[in-house]
Amino acid sequence: MNSQLTDKQISEYLRQNPTFFANHLDLLEILHIPHAQKGTLSLVEMQLERQREHIKELEAELAKFSRLAQQEPDIFLGLMPLQQKLSVTNHFLQGVEKLDQWAKSFELQQAKILLFTDQWNKNPDVPEQYWLDRKAFEIIRLERFGLRRFYLGELSNKEKSLMFLAEEFPVGSVACCFLGAKNSHKPTALLLFNARDTRHFHNGQDISFLRHLVDIVELHLHRWLLNYER
């Protein structure tokens, strides 16, 4: 390899040669990765750190579902099939596909996730149609969401054109849900469900089910996108 290789080429080479470091053990001693809290970590330490993070995610997921099963068993039973499908999904596009299939089983037109460009490293494995510019979306946020995390109802044609492709029209009514907004002033993504019927989603609907659905998707979103980098 030489200095002209790109990060993507190096990453692809290591994916195709997973035993590379076994044959170059000396590199394990000198390669270190910056860590926000711990300074720098060796590759072995980073691998252990990633495993610990994954265990924490699984524990959080189990605790969340345990509380849901006790407090709202009907919603728990309704969401469990989707959770099982998302748990065995490894990448963002696969996750969106499972969500879309699940939504269509309820006779909805579509489900999709749009990623805010200022919150994620733009990945070439995720097509352009799944990225959303925050500045362009700001007017919609102000007019439709206010301080809320959910908007249910109709959109103007201009608003629809920002979030939907031409082939996804006609769009009657939508349920728009911010992801990652609970612990941050800036949501990281937008979860969308749309129906052809303009009356299907409307202001004043109970959003308890959507709240728990958002929690489930948030548990997996970071993992899906992180897996593209592995």
mmCIF file of N, CA and C in Angstrom, residues 42-161:
data_model
loop_
_atom_site.group_PDB
_atom_site.id
_atom_site.type_symbol
_atom_site.label_atom_id
_atom_site.label_comp_id
_atom_site.label_asym_id
_atom_site.label_seq_id
_atom_site.Cartn_x
_atom_site.Cartn_y
_atom_site.Cartn_z
ATOM 1 N N SER A 42 -5.621 1.262 22.086
ATOM 2 C CA SER A 42 -5.059 0.336 21.111
ATOM 3 C C SER A 42 -6.202 -0.327 20.365
ATOM 4 N N LEU A 43 -5.883 -1.027 19.276
ATOM 5 C CA LEU A 43 -6.929 -1.709 18.510
ATOM 6 C C LEU A 43 -7.639 -2.754 19.355
ATOM 7 N N VAL A 44 -6.893 -3.461 20.187
ATOM 8 C CA VAL A 44 -7.487 -4.482 21.049
ATOM 9 C C VAL A 44 -8.410 -3.824 22.072
ATOM 10 N N GLU A 45 -7.942 -2.719 22.672
ATOM 11 C CA GLU A 45 -8.767 -2.001 23.636
ATOM 12 C C GLU A 45 -10.023 -1.446 22.978
ATOM 13 N N MET A 46 -9.884 -0.952 21.749
ATOM 14 C CA MET A 46 -11.040 -0.424 21.027
ATOM 15 C C MET A 46 -12.053 -1.520 20.742
ATOM 16 N N GLN A 47 -11.576 -2.697 20.384
ATOM 17 C CA GLN A 47 -12.480 -3.814 20.126
ATOM 18 C C GLN A 47 -13.251 -4.182 21.397
ATOM 19 N N LEU A 48 -12.553 -4.219 22.524
ATOM 20 C CA LEU A 48 -13.222 -4.505 23.793
ATOM 21 C C LEU A 48 -14.225 -3.409 24.144
ATOM 22 N N GLU A 49 -13.852 -2.155 23.859
ATOM 23 C CA GLU A 49 -14.740 -1.028 24.124
ATOM 24 C C GLU A 49 -16.007 -1.132 23.288
ATOM 25 N N ARG A 50 -15.850 -1.511 22.029
ATOM 26 C CA ARG A 50 -17.009 -1.662 21.144
ATOM 27 C C ARG A 50 -17.914 -2.792 21.639
ATOM 28 N N GLN A 51 -17.300 -3.865 22.116
ATOM 29 C CA GLN A 51 -18.090 -4.982 22.625
ATOM 30 C C GLN A 51 -18.860 -4.579 23.875
ATOM 31 N N ARG A 52 -18.204 -3.786 24.744
ATOM 32 C CA ARG A 52 -18.890 -3.305 25.946
ATOM 33 C C ARG A 52 -20.053 -2.391 25.576
ATOM 34 N N GLU A 53 -19.853 -1.537 24.576
ATOM 35 C CA GLU A 53 -20.930 -0.645 24.131
ATOM 36 C C GLU A 53 -22.099 -1.444 23.587
ATOM 37 N N HIS A 54 -21.773 -2.507 22.830
ATOM 38 C CA HIS A 54 -22.837 -3.349 22.271
ATOM 39 C C HIS A 54 -23.623 -4.031 23.383
ATOM 40 N N ILE A 55 -22.927 -4.491 24.422
ATOM 41 C CA ILE A 55 -23.595 -5.125 25.557
ATOM 42 C C ILE A 55 -24.509 -4.124 26.255
ATOM 43 N N LYS A 56 -24.029 -2.883 26.413
ATOM 44 C CA LYS A 56 -24.855 -1.849 27.030
ATOM 45 C C LYS A 56 -26.109 -1.583 26.205
ATOM 46 N N GLU A 57 -25.962 -1.571 24.880
ATOM 47 C CA GLU A 57 -27.110 -1.346 24.001
ATOM 48 C C GLU A 57 -28.132 -2.461 24.156
ATOM 49 N N LEU A 58 -27.642 -3.702 24.243
ATOM 50 C CA LEU A 58 -28.542 -4.842 24.410
ATOM 51 C C LEU A 58 -29.247 -4.790 25.763
ATOM 52 N N GLU A 59 -28.507 -4.385 26.795
ATOM 53 C CA GLU A 59 -29.106 -4.274 28.125
ATOM 54 C C GLU A 59 -30.176 -3.193 28.149
ATOM 55 N N ALA A 60 -29.884 -2.048 27.492
ATOM 56 C CA ALA A 60 -30.867 -0.963 27.425
ATOM 57 C C ALA A 60 -32.110 -1.414 26.666
ATOM 58 N N GLU A 61 -31.891 -2.166 25.590
ATOM 59 C CA GLU A 61 -33.004 -2.669 24.794
ATOM 60 C C GLU A 61 -33.875 -3.608 25.616
ATOM 61 N N LEU A 62 -33.236 -4.520 26.370
ATOM 62 C CA LEU A 62 -33.977 -5.469 27.196
ATOM 63 C C LEU A 62 -34.754 -4.757 28.288
ATOM 64 N N ALA A 63 -34.116 -3.762 28.936
ATOM 65 C CA ALA A 63 -34.788 -3.024 30.005
ATOM 66 C C ALA A 63 -35.991 -2.266 29.466
ATOM 67 N N LYS A 64 -35.827 -1.646 28.299
ATOM 68 C CA LYS A 64 -36.922 -0.871 27.699
ATOM 69 C C LYS A 64 -38.120 -1.763 27.389
ATOM 70 N N PHE A 65 -37.850 -2.933 26.839
ATOM 71 C CA PHE A 65 -38.949 -3.833 26.485
ATOM 72 C C PHE A 65 -39.572 -4.473 27.715
ATOM 73 N N SER A 66 -38.780 -4.667 28.739
ATOM 74 C CA SER A 66 -39.324 -5.197 29.986
ATOM 75 C C SER A 66 -40.318 -4.217 30.596
ATOM 76 N N ARG A 67 -39.965 -2.925 30.596
ATOM 77 C CA ARG A 67 -40.877 -1.900 31.121
ATOM 78 C C ARG A 67 -42.135 -1.799 30.270
ATOM 79 N N LEU A 68 -41.945 -1.864 28.948
ATOM 80 C CA LEU A 68 -43.094 -1.764 28.045
ATOM 81 C C LEU A 68 -44.044 -2.935 28.234
ATOM 82 N N ALA A 69 -43.495 -4.141 28.398
ATOM 83 C CA ALA A 69 -44.326 -5.339 28.583
ATOM 84 C C ALA A 69 -45.170 -5.230 29.850
ATOM 85 N N GLN A 70 -44.598 -4.601 30.888
ATOM 86 C CA GLN A 70 -45.318 -4.473 32.150
ATOM 87 C C GLN A 70 -46.349 -3.352 32.103
ATOM 88 N N GLN A 71 -45.995 -2.244 31.478
ATOM 89 C CA GLN A 71 -46.837 -1.059 31.529
ATOM 90 C C GLN A 71 -47.888 -1.011 30.431
ATOM 91 N N GLU A 72 -47.525 -1.444 29.238
ATOM 92 C CA GLU A 72 -48.459 -1.373 28.111
ATOM 93 C C GLU A 72 -48.350 -2.654 27.275
ATOM 94 N N PRO A 73 -48.901 -3.743 27.787
ATOM 95 C CA PRO A 73 -48.746 -5.044 27.122
ATOM 96 C C PRO A 73 -49.299 -5.090 25.703
ATOM 97 N N ASP A 74 -50.370 -4.343 25.417
ATOM 98 C CA ASP A 74 -50.939 -4.365 24.066
ATOM 99 C C ASP A 74 -49.956 -3.788 23.048
ATOM 100 N N ILE A 75 -49.329 -2.656 23.404
ATOM 101 C CA ILE A 75 -48.335 -2.051 22.513
ATOM 102 C C ILE A 75 -47.117 -2.955 22.397
ATOM 103 N N PHE A 76 -46.719 -3.557 23.505
ATOM 104 C CA PHE A 76 -45.573 -4.481 23.498
ATOM 105 C C PHE A 76 -45.802 -5.618 22.498
ATOM 106 N N LEU A 77 -46.972 -6.221 22.544
ATOM 107 C CA LEU A 77 -47.274 -7.332 21.639
ATOM 108 C C LEU A 77 -47.348 -6.857 20.190
ATOM 109 N N GLY A 78 -47.813 -5.630 19.991
ATOM 110 C CA GLY A 78 -47.912 -5.102 18.638
ATOM 111 C C GLY A 78 -46.555 -4.803 18.019
ATOM 112 N N LEU A 79 -45.600 -4.400 18.857
ATOM 113 C CA LEU A 79 -44.283 -4.018 18.345
ATOM 114 C C LEU A 79 -43.257 -5.136 18.362
ATOM 115 N N MET A 80 -43.529 -6.199 19.103
ATOM 116 C CA MET A 80 -42.540 -7.269 19.226
ATOM 117 C C MET A 80 -42.129 -7.888 17.889
ATOM 118 N N PRO A 81 -43.060 -8.171 16.963
ATOM 119 C CA PRO A 81 -42.626 -8.736 15.668
ATOM 120 C C PRO A 81 -41.656 -7.826 14.925
ATOM 121 N N LEU A 82 -41.898 -6.508 14.975
ATOM 122 C CA LEU A 82 -40.995 -5.575 14.310
ATOM 123 C C LEU A 82 -39.639 -5.565 15.007
ATOM 124 N N GLN A 83 -39.638 -5.537 16.334
ATOM 125 C CA GLN A 83 -38.384 -5.537 17.075
ATOM 126 C C GLN A 83 -37.541 -6.771 16.744
ATOM 127 N N GLN A 84 -38.180 -7.904 16.610
ATOM 128 C CA GLN A 84 -37.452 -9.129 16.280
ATOM 129 C C GLN A 84 -36.796 -9.026 14.903
ATOM 130 N N LYS A 85 -37.500 -8.417 13.955
ATOM 131 C CA LYS A 85 -36.942 -8.265 12.609
ATOM 132 C C LYS A 85 -35.787 -7.269 12.595
ATOM 133 N N LEU A 86 -35.943 -6.158 13.328
ATOM 134 C CA LEU A 86 -34.893 -5.141 13.332
ATOM 135 C C LEU A 86 -33.646 -5.616 14.074
ATOM 136 N N SER A 87 -33.822 -6.467 15.056
ATOM 137 C CA SER A 87 -32.686 -6.952 15.843
ATOM 138 C C SER A 87 -31.704 -7.765 15.017
ATOM 139 N N VAL A 88 -32.199 -8.440 13.985
ATOM 140 C CA VAL A 88 -31.316 -9.271 13.156
ATOM 141 C C VAL A 88 -30.935 -8.550 11.862
ATOM 142 N N THR A 89 -31.236 -7.248 11.802
ATOM 143 C CA THR A 89 -30.882 -6.441 10.641
ATOM 144 C C THR A 89 -29.578 -5.711 10.923
ATOM 145 N N ASN A 90 -28.651 -5.722 9.958
ATOM 146 C CA ASN A 90 -27.303 -5.237 10.232
ATOM 147 C C ASN A 90 -26.967 -3.876 9.637
ATOM 148 N N HIS A 91 -27.713 -3.428 8.633
ATOM 149 C CA HIS A 91 -27.364 -2.181 7.970
ATOM 150 C C HIS A 91 -28.595 -1.293 7.776
ATOM 151 N N PHE A 92 -28.335 -0.025 7.578
ATOM 152 C CA PHE A 92 -29.394 0.976 7.470
ATOM 153 C C PHE A 92 -30.418 0.628 6.390
ATOM 154 N N LEU A 93 -29.967 0.314 5.190
ATOM 155 C CA LEU A 93 -30.910 0.044 4.098
ATOM 156 C C LEU A 93 -31.743 -1.201 4.382
ATOM 157 N N GLN A 94 -31.144 -2.187 5.043
ATOM 158 C CA GLN A 94 -31.903 -3.374 5.428
ATOM 159 C C GLN A 94 -32.964 -3.007 6.469
ATOM 160 N N GLY A 95 -32.568 -2.136 7.419
ATOM 161 C CA GLY A 95 -33.516 -1.712 8.440
ATOM 162 C C GLY A 95 -34.691 -0.953 7.857
ATOM 163 N N VAL A 96 -34.418 -0.053 6.921
ATOM 164 C CA VAL A 96 -35.490 0.706 6.267
ATOM 165 C C VAL A 96 -36.411 -0.240 5.496
ATOM 166 N N GLU A 97 -35.832 -1.235 4.863
ATOM 167 C CA GLU A 97 -36.633 -2.206 4.117
ATOM 168 C C GLU A 97 -37.580 -2.966 5.047
ATOM 169 N N LYS A 98 -37.071 -3.401 6.206
ATOM 170 C CA LYS A 98 -37.915 -4.119 7.168
ATOM 171 C C LYS A 98 -39.022 -3.214 7.708
ATOM 172 N N LEU A 99 -38.678 -1.965 7.979
ATOM 173 C CA LEU A 99 -39.684 -1.006 8.445
ATOM 174 C C LEU A 99 -40.771 -0.798 7.397
ATOM 175 N N ASP A 100 -40.336 -0.678 6.148
ATOM 176 C CA ASP A 100 -41.280 -0.448 5.060
ATOM 177 C C ASP A 100 -42.221 -1.647 4.888
ATOM 178 N N GLN A 101 -41.668 -2.847 4.962
ATOM 179 C CA GLN A 101 -42.491 -4.049 4.854
ATOM 180 C C GLN A 101 -43.504 -4.122 5.992
ATOM 181 N N TRP A 102 -43.032 -3.783 7.188
ATOM 182 C CA TRP A 102 -43.911 -3.809 8.361
ATOM 183 C C TRP A 102 -45.038 -2.795 8.204
ATOM 184 N N ALA A 103 -44.715 -1.589 7.749
ATOM 185 C CA ALA A 103 -45.726 -0.547 7.561
ATOM 186 C C ALA A 103 -46.765 -0.963 6.524
ATOM 187 N N LYS A 104 -46.309 -1.574 5.444
ATOM 188 C CA LYS A 104 -47.235 -1.995 4.391
ATOM 189 C C LYS A 104 -48.156 -3.114 4.852
ATOM 190 N N SER A 105 -47.733 -3.881 5.863
ATOM 191 C CA SER A 105 -48.612 -4.925 6.398
ATOM 192 C C SER A 105 -49.808 -4.309 7.119
ATOM 193 N N PHE A 106 -49.703 -3.012 7.477
ATOM 194 C CA PHE A 106 -50.814 -2.272 8.082
ATOM 195 C C PHE A 106 -51.510 -1.387 7.046
ATOM 196 N N GLU A 107 -51.267 -1.692 5.770
ATOM 197 C CA GLU A 107 -51.887 -0.991 4.644
ATOM 198 C C GLU A 107 -51.475 0.471 4.552
ATOM 199 N N LEU A 108 -50.298 0.793 5.073
ATOM 200 C CA LEU A 108 -49.733 2.115 4.848
ATOM 201 C C LEU A 108 -49.000 2.106 3.520
ATOM 202 N N GLN A 109 -48.791 3.271 2.977
ATOM 203 C CA GLN A 109 -48.139 3.376 1.679
ATOM 204 C C GLN A 109 -46.639 3.124 1.773
ATOM 205 N N GLN A 110 -46.030 3.608 2.850
ATOM 206 C CA GLN A 110 -44.578 3.550 2.925
ATOM 207 C C GLN A 110 -44.076 3.921 4.321
ATOM 208 N N ALA A 111 -42.865 3.441 4.650
ATOM 209 C CA ALA A 111 -42.106 3.919 5.808
ATOM 210 C C ALA A 111 -40.691 4.203 5.321
ATOM 211 N N LYS A 112 -40.080 5.252 5.838
ATOM 212 C CA LYS A 112 -38.717 5.572 5.441
ATOM 213 C C LYS A 112 -38.040 6.372 6.545
ATOM 214 N N ILE A 113 -36.723 6.446 6.480
ATOM 215 C CA ILE A 113 -35.930 7.242 7.419
ATOM 216 C C ILE A 113 -35.061 8.197 6.607
ATOM 217 N N LEU A 114 -35.072 9.460 6.995
ATOM 218 C CA LEU A 114 -34.203 10.459 6.386
ATOM 219 C C LEU A 114 -33.178 10.905 7.429
ATOM 220 N N LEU A 115 -31.906 10.940 7.042
ATOM 221 C CA LEU A 115 -30.812 11.277 7.951
ATOM 222 C C LEU A 115 -30.408 12.733 7.772
ATOM 223 N N PHE A 116 -30.347 13.483 8.848
ATOM 224 C CA PHE A 116 -29.896 14.871 8.748
ATOM 225 C C PHE A 116 -28.401 14.900 8.441
ATOM 226 N N THR A 117 -28.036 15.630 7.407
ATOM 227 C CA THR A 117 -26.665 15.600 6.895
ATOM 228 C C THR A 117 -25.647 16.145 7.878
ATOM 229 N N ASP A 118 -26.073 16.994 8.816
ATOM 230 C CA ASP A 118 -25.112 17.577 9.755
ATOM 231 C C ASP A 118 -24.908 16.723 11.003
ATOM 232 N N GLN A 119 -25.554 15.551 11.041
ATOM 233 C CA GLN A 119 -25.454 14.696 12.219
ATOM 234 C C GLN A 119 -24.722 13.378 11.958
ATOM 235 N N TRP A 120 -24.503 13.058 10.691
ATOM 236 C CA TRP A 120 -23.866 11.777 10.350
ATOM 237 C C TRP A 120 -22.763 12.011 9.330
ATOM 238 N N ASN A 121 -21.742 11.152 9.368
ATOM 239 C CA ASN A 121 -20.749 11.157 8.300
ATOM 240 C C ASN A 121 -21.405 10.588 7.057
ATOM 241 N N LYS A 122 -21.421 11.357 6.000
ATOM 242 C CA LYS A 122 -22.119 10.923 4.792
ATOM 243 C C LYS A 122 -21.436 9.683 4.226
ATOM 244 N N ASN A 123 -22.226 8.638 4.066
ATOM 245 C CA ASN A 123 -21.686 7.347 3.656
ATOM 246 C C ASN A 123 -22.124 7.033 2.232
ATOM 247 N N PRO A 124 -21.184 6.668 1.352
ATOM 248 C CA PRO A 124 -21.550 6.377 -0.035
ATOM 249 C C PRO A 124 -22.445 5.152 -0.177
ATOM 250 N N ASP A 125 -22.492 4.318 0.868
ATOM 251 C CA ASP A 125 -23.358 3.140 0.820
ATOM 252 C C ASP A 125 -24.825 3.489 1.074
ATOM 253 N N VAL A 126 -25.074 4.718 1.526
ATOM 254 C CA VAL A 126 -26.449 5.168 1.762
ATOM 255 C C VAL A 126 -26.811 6.158 0.655
ATOM 256 N N PRO A 127 -27.745 5.819 -0.240
ATOM 257 C CA PRO A 127 -28.084 6.676 -1.383
ATOM 258 C C PRO A 127 -28.532 8.078 -0.976
ATOM 259 N N GLU A 128 -28.403 9.001 -1.899
ATOM 260 C CA GLU A 128 -28.696 10.411 -1.658
ATOM 261 C C GLU A 128 -30.124 10.637 -1.185
ATOM 262 N N GLN A 129 -31.044 9.807 -1.607
ATOM 263 C CA GLN A 129 -32.454 9.999 -1.276
ATOM 264 C C GLN A 129 -32.746 9.860 0.218
ATOM 265 N N TYR A 130 -31.800 9.315 0.985
ATOM 266 C CA TYR A 130 -32.016 9.119 2.416
ATOM 267 C C TYR A 130 -31.384 10.232 3.262
ATOM 268 N N TRP A 131 -30.858 11.269 2.616
ATOM 269 C CA TRP A 131 -30.231 12.366 3.341
ATOM 270 C C TRP A 131 -31.116 13.605 3.274
ATOM 271 N N LEU A 132 -31.144 14.360 4.365
ATOM 272 C CA LEU A 132 -32.018 15.532 4.456
ATOM 273 C C LEU A 132 -31.231 16.711 5.016
ATOM 274 N N ASP A 133 -31.255 17.818 4.296
ATOM 275 C CA ASP A 133 -30.562 19.024 4.729
ATOM 276 C C ASP A 133 -31.382 19.733 5.815
ATOM 277 N N ARG A 134 -30.760 19.987 6.957
ATOM 278 C CA ARG A 134 -31.495 20.564 8.079
ATOM 279 C C ARG A 134 -32.015 21.975 7.777
ATOM 280 N N LYS A 135 -31.198 22.776 7.114
ATOM 281 C CA LYS A 135 -31.616 24.147 6.803
ATOM 282 C C LYS A 135 -32.850 24.149 5.902
ATOM 283 N N ALA A 136 -32.875 23.249 4.934
ATOM 284 C CA ALA A 136 -34.033 23.168 4.038
ATOM 285 C C ALA A 136 -35.275 22.699 4.787
ATOM 286 N N PHE A 137 -35.061 21.885 5.830
ATOM 287 C CA PHE A 137 -36.179 21.326 6.589
ATOM 288 C C PHE A 137 -36.676 22.276 7.677
ATOM 289 N N GLU A 138 -35.904 23.315 7.998
ATOM 290 C CA GLU A 138 -36.194 24.165 9.149
ATOM 291 C C GLU A 138 -37.572 24.820 9.082
ATOM 292 N N ILE A 139 -37.994 25.247 7.916
ATOM 293 C CA ILE A 139 -39.318 25.872 7.785
ATOM 294 C C ILE A 139 -40.422 24.875 8.134
ATOM 295 N N ILE A 140 -40.252 23.642 7.674
ATOM 296 C CA ILE A 140 -41.236 22.607 7.992
ATOM 297 C C ILE A 140 -41.261 22.354 9.498
ATOM 298 N N ARG A 141 -40.077 22.299 10.107
ATOM 299 C CA ARG A 141 -40.007 22.066 11.552
ATOM 300 C C ARG A 141 -40.747 23.159 12.315
ATOM 301 N N LEU A 142 -40.518 24.403 11.937
ATOM 302 C CA LEU A 142 -41.140 25.523 12.637
ATOM 303 C C LEU A 142 -42.652 25.535 12.457
ATOM 304 N N GLU A 143 -43.110 25.277 11.229
ATOM 305 C CA GLU A 143 -44.536 25.371 10.934
ATOM 306 C C GLU A 143 -45.325 24.151 11.377
ATOM 307 N N ARG A 144 -44.708 22.974 11.312
ATOM 308 C CA ARG A 144 -45.446 21.749 11.579
ATOM 309 C C ARG A 144 -45.190 21.156 12.967
ATOM 310 N N PHE A 145 -43.956 21.267 13.449
ATOM 311 C CA PHE A 145 -43.595 20.610 14.704
ATOM 312 C C PHE A 145 -43.643 21.552 15.911
ATOM 313 N N GLY A 146 -43.152 22.767 15.745
ATOM 314 C CA GLY A 146 -42.999 23.624 16.916
ATOM 315 C C GLY A 146 -41.981 23.011 17.860
ATOM 316 N N LEU A 147 -42.378 22.752 19.090
ATOM 317 C CA LEU A 147 -41.499 22.107 20.068
ATOM 318 C C LEU A 147 -41.794 20.618 20.217
ATOM 319 N N ARG A 148 -42.654 20.097 19.364
ATOM 320 C CA ARG A 148 -43.040 18.690 19.471
ATOM 321 C C ARG A 148 -42.081 17.787 18.692
ATOM 322 N N ARG A 149 -42.133 16.499 18.983
ATOM 323 C CA ARG A 149 -41.303 15.507 18.278
ATOM 324 C C ARG A 149 -42.080 14.803 17.172
ATOM 325 N N PHE A 150 -43.393 15.049 17.105
ATOM 326 C CA PHE A 150 -44.238 14.341 16.142
ATOM 327 C C PHE A 150 -45.131 15.339 15.395
ATOM 328 N N TYR A 151 -45.379 15.031 14.123
ATOM 329 C CA TYR A 151 -46.391 15.762 13.362
ATOM 330 C C TYR A 151 -47.216 14.750 12.591
ATOM 331 N N LEU A 152 -48.531 14.808 12.740
ATOM 332 C CA LEU A 152 -49.439 13.942 12.011
ATOM 333 C C LEU A 152 -50.421 14.811 11.234
ATOM 334 N N GLY A 153 -50.512 14.565 9.936
ATOM 335 C CA GLY A 153 -51.434 15.340 9.121
ATOM 336 C C GLY A 153 -50.984 15.433 7.683
ATOM 337 N N GLU A 154 -51.463 16.469 7.002
ATOM 338 C CA GLU A 154 -51.129 16.670 5.596
ATOM 339 C C GLU A 154 -49.927 17.596 5.442
ATOM 340 N N LEU A 155 -49.324 17.569 4.262
ATOM 341 C CA LEU A 155 -48.214 18.449 3.913
ATOM 342 C C LEU A 155 -48.539 19.168 2.608
ATOM 343 N N SER A 156 -47.923 20.319 2.414
ATOM 344 C CA SER A 156 -48.057 21.003 1.126
ATOM 345 C C SER A 156 -47.217 20.263 0.092
ATOM 346 N N ASN A 157 -47.475 20.517 -1.178
ATOM 347 C CA ASN A 157 -46.700 19.866 -2.235
ATOM 348 C C ASN A 157 -45.211 20.211 -2.132
ATOM 349 N N LYS A 158 -44.913 21.437 -1.741
ATOM 350 C CA LYS A 158 -43.521 21.853 -1.585
ATOM 351 C C LYS A 158 -42.845 21.077 -0.467
ATOM 352 N N GLU A 159 -43.555 20.870 0.626
ATOM 353 C CA GLU A 159 -43.016 20.105 1.757
ATOM 354 C C GLU A 159 -42.819 18.641 1.363
ATOM 355 N N LYS A 160 -43.776 18.100 0.647
ATOM 356 C CA LYS A 160 -43.664 16.708 0.212
ATOM 357 C C LYS A 160 -42.457 16.497 -0.694
ATOM 358 N N SER A 161 -42.216 17.443 -1.578
ATOM 359 C CA SER A 161 -41.126 17.300 -2.550
ATOM 360 C C SER A 161 -39.758 17.277 -1.878
#
